PDB file of C-alpha atoms in Angstrom:
ATOM      1  CA  UNK S 178      92.889  89.618  96.789  1.00 67.00           C
ATOM      2  CA  UNK S 179      96.217  87.731  96.808  1.00 80.00           C
ATOM      3  CA  UNK S 180      97.223  88.428  93.164  1.00 94.00           C
ATOM      4  CA  UNK S 181     100.139  86.206  92.102  1.00 97.00           C
ATOM      5  CA  UNK S 182     101.621  83.935  94.736  1.00 97.00           C
ATOM      6  CA  UNK S 183     104.805  81.877  94.452  1.00 97.00           C
ATOM      7  CA  UNK S 184     106.267  79.119  96.592  1.00 96.00           C
ATOM      8  CA  UNK S 185     108.841  78.556  97.899  1.00 97.00           C
ATOM      9  CA  UNK S 186     110.461  81.941  98.606  1.00 96.00           C
ATOM     10  CA  UNK S 187     113.946  80.460  98.866  1.00 96.00           C
ATOM     11  CA  UNK S 188     115.501  77.138  97.920  1.00 96.00           C
ATOM     12  CA  UNK S 189     118.973  75.629  97.788  1.00 97.00           C
ATOM     13  CA  UNK S 190     119.416  72.687  95.424  1.00 97.00           C
ATOM     14  CA  UNK S 191     122.330  70.404  94.806  1.00 97.00           C
ATOM     15  CA  UNK S 192     123.509  69.852  91.243  1.00 97.00           C
ATOM     16  CA  UNK S 193     121.376  67.204  89.567  1.00 96.00           C
ATOM     17  CA  UNK S 194     118.363  67.584  91.863  1.00 97.00           C
ATOM     18  CA  UNK S 195     114.926  68.496  90.565  1.00 96.00           C
ATOM     19  CA  UNK S 196     112.197  70.741  91.920  1.00 96.00           C
ATOM     20  CA  UNK S 197     108.943  72.458  91.026  1.00 97.00           C
ATOM     21  CA  UNK S 198     108.326  76.166  91.538  1.00 98.00           C
ATOM     22  CA  UNK S 199     104.657  76.823  92.187  1.00 98.00           C
ATOM     23  CA  UNK S 200     102.691  79.810  90.867  1.00 98.00           C
ATOM     24  CA  UNK S 201      99.025  80.639  91.406  1.00 98.00           C
ATOM     25  CA  UNK S 202      96.992  83.684  90.391  1.00 97.00           C
ATOM     26  CA  UNK S 203      93.471  84.583  91.478  1.00 96.00           C
ATOM     27  CA  UNK S 204      92.712  87.307  88.905  1.00 95.00           C
ATOM     28  CA  UNK S 205      91.287  84.952  86.263  1.00 94.00           C
ATOM     29  CA  UNK S 206      94.045  85.987  83.845  1.00 94.00           C
ATOM     30  CA  UNK S 207      94.482  83.948  80.689  1.00 92.00           C
ATOM     31  CA  UNK S 208      98.149  84.743  80.200  1.00 93.00           C
ATOM     32  CA  UNK S 209     100.875  83.550  82.539  1.00 95.00           C
ATOM     33  CA  UNK S 210     104.659  83.777  82.327  1.00 96.00           C
ATOM     34  CA  UNK S 211     107.842  82.577  83.955  1.00 97.00           C
ATOM     35  CA  UNK S 212     110.906  84.833  84.014  1.00 97.00           C
ATOM     36  CA  UNK S 213     114.337  84.568  85.483  1.00 97.00           C
ATOM     37  CA  UNK S 214     116.267  87.615  86.664  1.00 96.00           C
ATOM     38  CA  UNK S 215     120.026  87.602  86.893  1.00 93.00           C
ATOM     39  CA  UNK S 216     122.042  90.597  88.190  1.00 84.00           C
ATOM     40  CA  UNK S 217     122.432  93.276  85.514  1.00 78.00           C
ATOM     41  CA  UNK S 218     120.591  91.158  82.942  1.00 83.00           C
ATOM     42  CA  UNK S 219     116.969  92.200  83.261  1.00 87.00           C
ATOM     43  CA  UNK S 220     114.142  89.684  82.990  1.00 94.00           C
ATOM     44  CA  UNK S 221     114.377  86.782  80.570  1.00 94.00           C
ATOM     45  CA  UNK S 222     111.232  84.911  79.523  1.00 94.00           C
ATOM     46  CA  UNK S 223     111.470  81.161  80.135  1.00 96.00           C
ATOM     47  CA  UNK S 224     107.973  79.919  79.205  1.00 96.00           C
ATOM     48  CA  UNK S 225     104.557  81.432  78.776  1.00 94.00           C
ATOM     49  CA  UNK S 226     100.968  80.264  78.483  1.00 94.00           C
ATOM     50  CA  UNK S 227      97.978  81.922  76.802  1.00 91.00           C
ATOM     51  CA  UNK S 228      95.429  79.628  78.427  1.00 92.00           C
ATOM     52  CA  UNK S 229      94.870  76.286  80.118  1.00 93.00           C
ATOM     53  CA  UNK S 230      96.479  73.506  78.113  1.00 94.00           C
ATOM     54  CA  UNK S 231      98.575  75.885  75.972  1.00 93.00           C
ATOM     55  CA  UNK S 232     102.240  76.611  76.656  1.00 94.00           C
ATOM     56  CA  UNK S 233     105.144  77.833  74.580  1.00 92.00           C
ATOM     57  CA  UNK S 234     108.865  78.470  74.911  1.00 94.00           C
ATOM     58  CA  UNK S 235     110.305  81.863  75.624  1.00 92.00           C
ATOM     59  CA  UNK S 236     113.830  83.113  75.238  1.00 91.00           C
ATOM     60  CA  UNK S 237     115.626  80.733  77.661  1.00 95.00           C
ATOM     61  CA  UNK S 238     113.616  77.467  77.981  1.00 96.00           C
ATOM     62  CA  UNK S 239     116.457  74.928  78.176  1.00 96.00           C
ATOM     63  CA  UNK S 240     116.484  72.962  81.435  1.00 96.00           C
ATOM     64  CA  UNK S 241     112.880  73.855  82.314  1.00 97.00           C
ATOM     65  CA  UNK S 242     109.398  72.514  81.728  1.00 97.00           C
ATOM     66  CA  UNK S 243     105.921  73.853  82.427  1.00 97.00           C
ATOM     67  CA  UNK S 244     102.324  72.723  82.429  1.00 96.00           C
ATOM     68  CA  UNK S 245      99.026  74.611  82.605  1.00 97.00           C
ATOM     69  CA  UNK S 246      96.156  72.364  83.583  1.00 96.00           C
ATOM     70  CA  UNK S 247      94.045  75.159  85.125  1.00 96.00           C
ATOM     71  CA  UNK S 248      93.677  78.903  84.600  1.00 96.00           C
ATOM     72  CA  UNK S 249      95.035  79.587  88.095  1.00 97.00           C
ATOM     73  CA  UNK S 250      98.200  77.462  88.234  1.00 98.00           C
ATOM     74  CA  UNK S 251     101.393  77.518  86.187  1.00 98.00           C
ATOM     75  CA  UNK S 252     104.160  75.420  87.793  1.00 98.00           C
ATOM     76  CA  UNK S 253     107.757  75.515  86.544  1.00 98.00           C
ATOM     77  CA  UNK S 254     109.763  72.298  86.708  1.00 97.00           C
ATOM     78  CA  UNK S 255     113.555  72.235  86.910  1.00 96.00           C
ATOM     79  CA  UNK S 256     115.087  68.902  85.953  1.00 89.00           C
ATOM     80  CA  UNK S 257     118.726  68.101  86.710  1.00 93.00           C
ATOM     81  CA  UNK S 258     119.556  71.434  88.326  1.00 95.00           C
ATOM     82  CA  UNK S 259     122.782  73.152  87.209  1.00 96.00           C
ATOM     83  CA  UNK S 260     124.688  76.109  88.740  1.00 96.00           C
ATOM     84  CA  UNK S 261     123.646  78.201  85.695  1.00 96.00           C
ATOM     85  CA  UNK S 262     120.065  77.990  86.977  1.00 97.00           C
ATOM     86  CA  UNK S 263     120.951  79.964  90.098  1.00 97.00           C
ATOM     87  CA  UNK S 264     118.684  82.990  89.749  1.00 97.00           C
ATOM     88  CA  UNK S 265     115.556  84.724  90.983  1.00 97.00           C
ATOM     89  CA  UNK S 266     112.431  83.346  89.309  1.00 98.00           C
ATOM     90  CA  UNK S 267     109.317  85.435  88.832  1.00 98.00           C
ATOM     91  CA  UNK S 268     105.898  84.282  87.770  1.00 98.00           C
ATOM     92  CA  UNK S 269     103.563  86.833  86.204  1.00 97.00           C
ATOM     93  CA  UNK S 270     100.079  86.994  84.762  1.00 96.00           C
ATOM     94  CA  UNK S 271      98.079  89.366  82.583  1.00 92.00           C
ATOM     95  CA  UNK S 272      94.693  89.639  80.970  1.00 89.00           C
ATOM     96  CA  UNK S 273      94.357  89.226  77.221  1.00 78.00           C
ATOM     97  CA  UNK S 274      92.917  92.760  76.976  1.00 76.00           C
ATOM     98  CA  UNK S 275      95.995  94.472  78.442  1.00 78.00           C
ATOM     99  CA  UNK S 276      98.796  91.973  78.206  1.00 80.00           C
ATOM    100  CA  UNK S 277     101.417  94.713  78.585  1.00 83.00           C
ATOM    101  CA  UNK S 278     100.310  95.090  82.214  1.00 88.00           C
ATOM    102  CA  UNK S 279     101.812  92.065  83.838  1.00 92.00           C
ATOM    103  CA  UNK S 280     101.336  91.329  87.523  1.00 95.00           C
ATOM    104  CA  UNK S 281     104.340  89.727  89.160  1.00 97.00           C
ATOM    105  CA  UNK S 282     104.668  87.437  92.117  1.00 97.00           C
ATOM    106  CA  UNK S 283     107.231  88.040  94.898  1.00 96.00           C
ATOM    107  CA  UNK S 284     109.810  85.708  93.344  1.00 97.00           C
ATOM    108  CA  UNK S 285     111.694  82.552  94.296  1.00 97.00           C
ATOM    109  CA  UNK S 286     115.412  82.816  95.041  1.00 97.00           C
ATOM    110  CA  UNK S 287     117.083  79.618  93.881  1.00 97.00           C
ATOM    111  CA  UNK S 288     120.696  78.644  94.492  1.00 97.00           C
ATOM    112  CA  UNK S 289     122.197  75.542  92.871  1.00 97.00           C
ATOM    113  CA  UNK S 290     125.464  74.352  94.419  1.00 95.00           C
TER     114      UNK S 290
ATOM    115  CA  UNK Y 195     123.532  93.807  70.295  1.00 68.00           C
ATOM    116  CA  UNK Y 196     120.768  93.555  72.881  1.00 77.00           C
ATOM    117  CA  UNK Y 197     117.258  94.321  71.715  1.00 89.00           C
ATOM    118  CA  UNK Y 198     116.770  96.770  74.602  1.00 94.00           C
ATOM    119  CA  UNK Y 199     119.665  98.685  76.149  1.00 94.00           C
ATOM    120  CA  UNK Y 200     119.436 100.333  79.558  1.00 94.00           C
ATOM    121  CA  UNK Y 201     122.237 101.780  81.661  1.00 85.00           C
ATOM    122  CA  UNK Y 202     122.191  99.842  84.954  1.00 80.00           C
ATOM    123  CA  UNK Y 203     123.559 102.811  86.930  1.00 85.00           C
ATOM    124  CA  UNK Y 204     123.496 102.968  89.875  1.00 92.00           C
ATOM    125  CA  UNK Y 205     122.087 106.476  90.078  1.00 95.00           C
ATOM    126  CA  UNK Y 206     122.151 108.414  93.354  1.00 97.00           C
ATOM    127  CA  UNK Y 207     120.363 111.769  93.678  1.00 96.00           C
ATOM    128  CA  UNK Y 208     119.392 114.093  96.553  1.00 97.00           C
ATOM    129  CA  UNK Y 209     115.752 114.352  97.588  1.00 97.00           C
ATOM    130  CA  UNK Y 210     113.849 116.786  95.392  1.00 97.00           C
ATOM    131  CA  UNK Y 211     116.059 116.279  92.332  1.00 97.00           C
ATOM    132  CA  UNK Y 212     114.797 115.267  88.900  1.00 97.00           C
ATOM    133  CA  UNK Y 213     115.624 111.684  87.998  1.00 97.00           C
ATOM    134  CA  UNK Y 214     116.132 110.956  84.300  1.00 97.00           C
ATOM    135  CA  UNK Y 215     116.132 107.376  83.033  1.00 97.00           C
ATOM    136  CA  UNK Y 216     116.289 106.130  79.480  1.00 96.00           C
ATOM    137  CA  UNK Y 217     116.402 103.107  77.196  1.00 97.00           C
ATOM    138  CA  UNK Y 218     117.253 102.557  73.567  1.00 97.00           C
ATOM    139  CA  UNK Y 219     115.990  99.739  71.405  1.00 96.00           C
ATOM    140  CA  UNK Y 220     116.627  98.199  68.017  1.00 95.00           C
ATOM    141  CA  UNK Y 221     113.283  96.559  67.087  1.00 92.00           C
ATOM    142  CA  UNK Y 222     111.228  99.040  65.070  1.00 91.00           C
ATOM    143  CA  UNK Y 223     108.136  96.835  65.528  1.00 88.00           C
ATOM    144  CA  UNK Y 224     107.815  97.763  69.219  1.00 91.00           C
ATOM    145  CA  UNK Y 225     104.594  99.681  69.832  1.00 89.00           C
ATOM    146  CA  UNK Y 226     103.969  99.441  73.592  1.00 90.00           C
ATOM    147  CA  UNK Y 227     106.487 100.994  75.954  1.00 94.00           C
ATOM    148  CA  UNK Y 228     106.352 100.371  79.677  1.00 95.00           C
ATOM    149  CA  UNK Y 229     108.204 101.326  82.818  1.00 97.00           C
ATOM    150  CA  UNK Y 230     108.164  98.894  85.703  1.00 97.00           C
ATOM    151  CA  UNK Y 231     109.348  99.707  89.219  1.00 97.00           C
ATOM    152  CA  UNK Y 232     110.948  97.020  91.361  1.00 96.00           C
ATOM    153  CA  UNK Y 233     111.637  97.497  95.051  1.00 96.00           C
ATOM    154  CA  UNK Y 234     114.408  95.454  96.626  1.00 93.00           C
ATOM    155  CA  UNK Y 235     113.522  91.754  96.895  1.00 92.00           C
ATOM    156  CA  UNK Y 236     110.068  92.311  95.378  1.00 94.00           C
ATOM    157  CA  UNK Y 237     108.481  91.614  92.020  1.00 95.00           C
ATOM    158  CA  UNK Y 238     108.244  94.385  89.395  1.00 96.00           C
ATOM    159  CA  UNK Y 239     105.053  96.450  89.184  1.00 96.00           C
ATOM    160  CA  UNK Y 240     103.828  98.484  86.246  1.00 94.00           C
ATOM    161  CA  UNK Y 241     104.434 102.210  86.720  1.00 96.00           C
ATOM    162  CA  UNK Y 242     103.442 103.640  83.346  1.00 93.00           C
ATOM    163  CA  UNK Y 243     102.812 102.600  79.775  1.00 90.00           C
ATOM    164  CA  UNK Y 244     102.701 104.494  76.483  1.00 91.00           C
ATOM    165  CA  UNK Y 245     101.363 103.342  73.168  1.00 86.00           C
ATOM    166  CA  UNK Y 246     103.456 104.466  70.167  1.00 84.00           C
ATOM    167  CA  UNK Y 247     105.140 107.894  70.314  1.00 84.00           C
ATOM    168  CA  UNK Y 248     104.503 110.859  72.564  1.00 86.00           C
ATOM    169  CA  UNK Y 249     104.476 111.894  76.192  1.00 92.00           C
ATOM    170  CA  UNK Y 250     102.430 110.701  79.132  1.00 94.00           C
ATOM    171  CA  UNK Y 251     102.286 112.295  82.548  1.00 95.00           C
ATOM    172  CA  UNK Y 252     101.091 110.770  85.816  1.00 94.00           C
ATOM    173  CA  UNK Y 253     101.704 112.902  88.876  1.00 96.00           C
ATOM    174  CA  UNK Y 254     105.454 113.289  89.344  1.00 97.00           C
ATOM    175  CA  UNK Y 255     106.231 110.810  86.558  1.00 97.00           C
ATOM    176  CA  UNK Y 256     106.557 111.582  82.837  1.00 97.00           C
ATOM    177  CA  UNK Y 257     107.213 108.981  80.153  1.00 97.00           C
ATOM    178  CA  UNK Y 258     108.438 109.966  76.704  1.00 96.00           C
ATOM    179  CA  UNK Y 259     108.765 107.881  73.554  1.00 96.00           C
ATOM    180  CA  UNK Y 260     110.691 108.938  70.451  1.00 94.00           C
ATOM    181  CA  UNK Y 261     110.209 106.165  67.905  1.00 92.00           C
ATOM    182  CA  UNK Y 262     112.258 107.961  65.245  1.00 93.00           C
ATOM    183  CA  UNK Y 263     115.294 107.736  67.520  1.00 94.00           C
ATOM    184  CA  UNK Y 264     114.247 104.428  69.157  1.00 95.00           C
ATOM    185  CA  UNK Y 265     114.628 106.092  72.544  1.00 95.00           C
ATOM    186  CA  UNK Y 266     112.366 106.203  75.588  1.00 97.00           C
ATOM    187  CA  UNK Y 267     112.686 108.163  78.811  1.00 97.00           C
ATOM    188  CA  UNK Y 268     111.202 108.325  82.273  1.00 97.00           C
ATOM    189  CA  UNK Y 269     111.445 111.473  84.383  1.00 97.00           C
ATOM    190  CA  UNK Y 270     110.703 111.627  88.094  1.00 98.00           C
ATOM    191  CA  UNK Y 271     110.149 115.127  89.443  1.00 98.00           C
ATOM    192  CA  UNK Y 272     110.588 116.113  93.083  1.00 98.00           C
ATOM    193  CA  UNK Y 273     112.102 112.716  93.831  1.00 97.00           C
ATOM    194  CA  UNK Y 274     111.447 111.155  97.239  1.00 97.00           C
ATOM    195  CA  UNK Y 275     113.341 108.484  99.213  1.00 97.00           C
ATOM    196  CA  UNK Y 276     110.347 106.210  98.528  1.00 97.00           C
ATOM    197  CA  UNK Y 277     111.276 106.380  94.803  1.00 98.00           C
ATOM    198  CA  UNK Y 278     114.456 104.413  95.565  1.00 98.00           C
ATOM    199  CA  UNK Y 279     114.071 101.274  93.466  1.00 97.00           C
ATOM    200  CA  UNK Y 280     115.169  99.617  90.250  1.00 96.00           C
ATOM    201  CA  UNK Y 281     113.345 100.894  87.170  1.00 97.00           C
ATOM    202  CA  UNK Y 282     113.000  98.548  84.220  1.00 97.00           C
ATOM    203  CA  UNK Y 283     111.894  99.581  80.771  1.00 97.00           C
ATOM    204  CA  UNK Y 284     109.911  97.048  78.766  1.00 95.00           C
ATOM    205  CA  UNK Y 285     108.569  96.946  75.234  1.00 93.00           C
ATOM    206  CA  UNK Y 286     106.341  94.797  73.097  1.00 89.00           C
ATOM    207  CA  UNK Y 287     105.111  94.509  69.536  1.00 84.00           C
ATOM    208  CA  UNK Y 288     101.517  94.997  68.521  1.00 66.00           C
ATOM    209  CA  UNK Y 289      99.003  92.305  67.699  1.00 60.00           C
ATOM    210  CA  UNK Y 290      99.726  88.670  68.287  1.00 60.00           C
ATOM    211  CA  UNK Y 291     103.074  89.176  70.018  1.00 56.00           C
ATOM    212  CA  UNK Y 292     102.075  91.887  72.460  1.00 57.00           C
ATOM    213  CA  UNK Y 293     102.142  89.583  75.455  1.00 72.00           C
ATOM    214  CA  UNK Y 294     105.875  89.063  75.080  1.00 83.00           C
ATOM    215  CA  UNK Y 295     107.798  91.827  76.773  1.00 89.00           C
ATOM    216  CA  UNK Y 296     111.446  92.638  76.124  1.00 91.00           C
ATOM    217  CA  UNK Y 297     113.026  94.116  79.238  1.00 94.00           C
ATOM    218  CA  UNK Y 298     115.989  96.374  79.775  1.00 95.00           C
ATOM    219  CA  UNK Y 299     118.543  95.455  82.437  1.00 93.00           C
ATOM    220  CA  UNK Y 300     117.067  97.967  84.911  1.00 95.00           C
ATOM    221  CA  UNK Y 301     118.539 101.120  86.466  1.00 96.00           C
ATOM    222  CA  UNK Y 302     118.956 101.204  90.240  1.00 95.00           C
ATOM    223  CA  UNK Y 303     118.033 104.590  91.717  1.00 97.00           C
ATOM    224  CA  UNK Y 304     118.738 105.796  95.247  1.00 97.00           C
ATOM    225  CA  UNK Y 305     117.175 109.055  96.460  1.00 97.00           C
ATOM    226  CA  UNK Y 306     119.106 110.426  99.445  1.00 97.00           C
ATOM    227  CA  UNK Y 307     117.127 112.182 102.206  1.00 94.00           C
TER     228      UNK Y 307
END
């Protein structure tokens, strides 16, 4: 049972480039989330989804986009990368019955220079 | 003012000591209170959760919630080097918003052998 998987593990982008962070879960969870974690700042919610075809903004959505075409996949798109998007990105999922118990992926470390 | 405040530490204790961690919050609508543990360069994992006020014990770990003071605590008894990690508190409201978690900044704990 793989849980939540994320690719890539590391990435360096130049300012203005774009990329997609991939996230897949195999637990049949309805809810999925994208967070960013900056040093000393905790986890900030970027976008979330309560099911296939349904997405909504979190606390810090600017500069990002998401889609949810299947239950398993929840990719995060960065358009026109900026140094402020240098961070560690975590994808998470949870069931609707216990949404407080979120299962996190291993994270993607992104540097924008 | 942040919605959830947590002292980032770091906290360094000798093996066998009691570790005391805490968070304060401002949103009186929070009903679920969680502690996540995050090892270095890994994703967070749920350690304990408590619904509303009271205490909960799980082995060497005890979580306490005091809603009147808007204060939650996590105690680790007989601490071990394997407890060295960052501990994040998280909270959510009941009902339709319970999938959105508000995280503290995390406290980094080192248990010295």
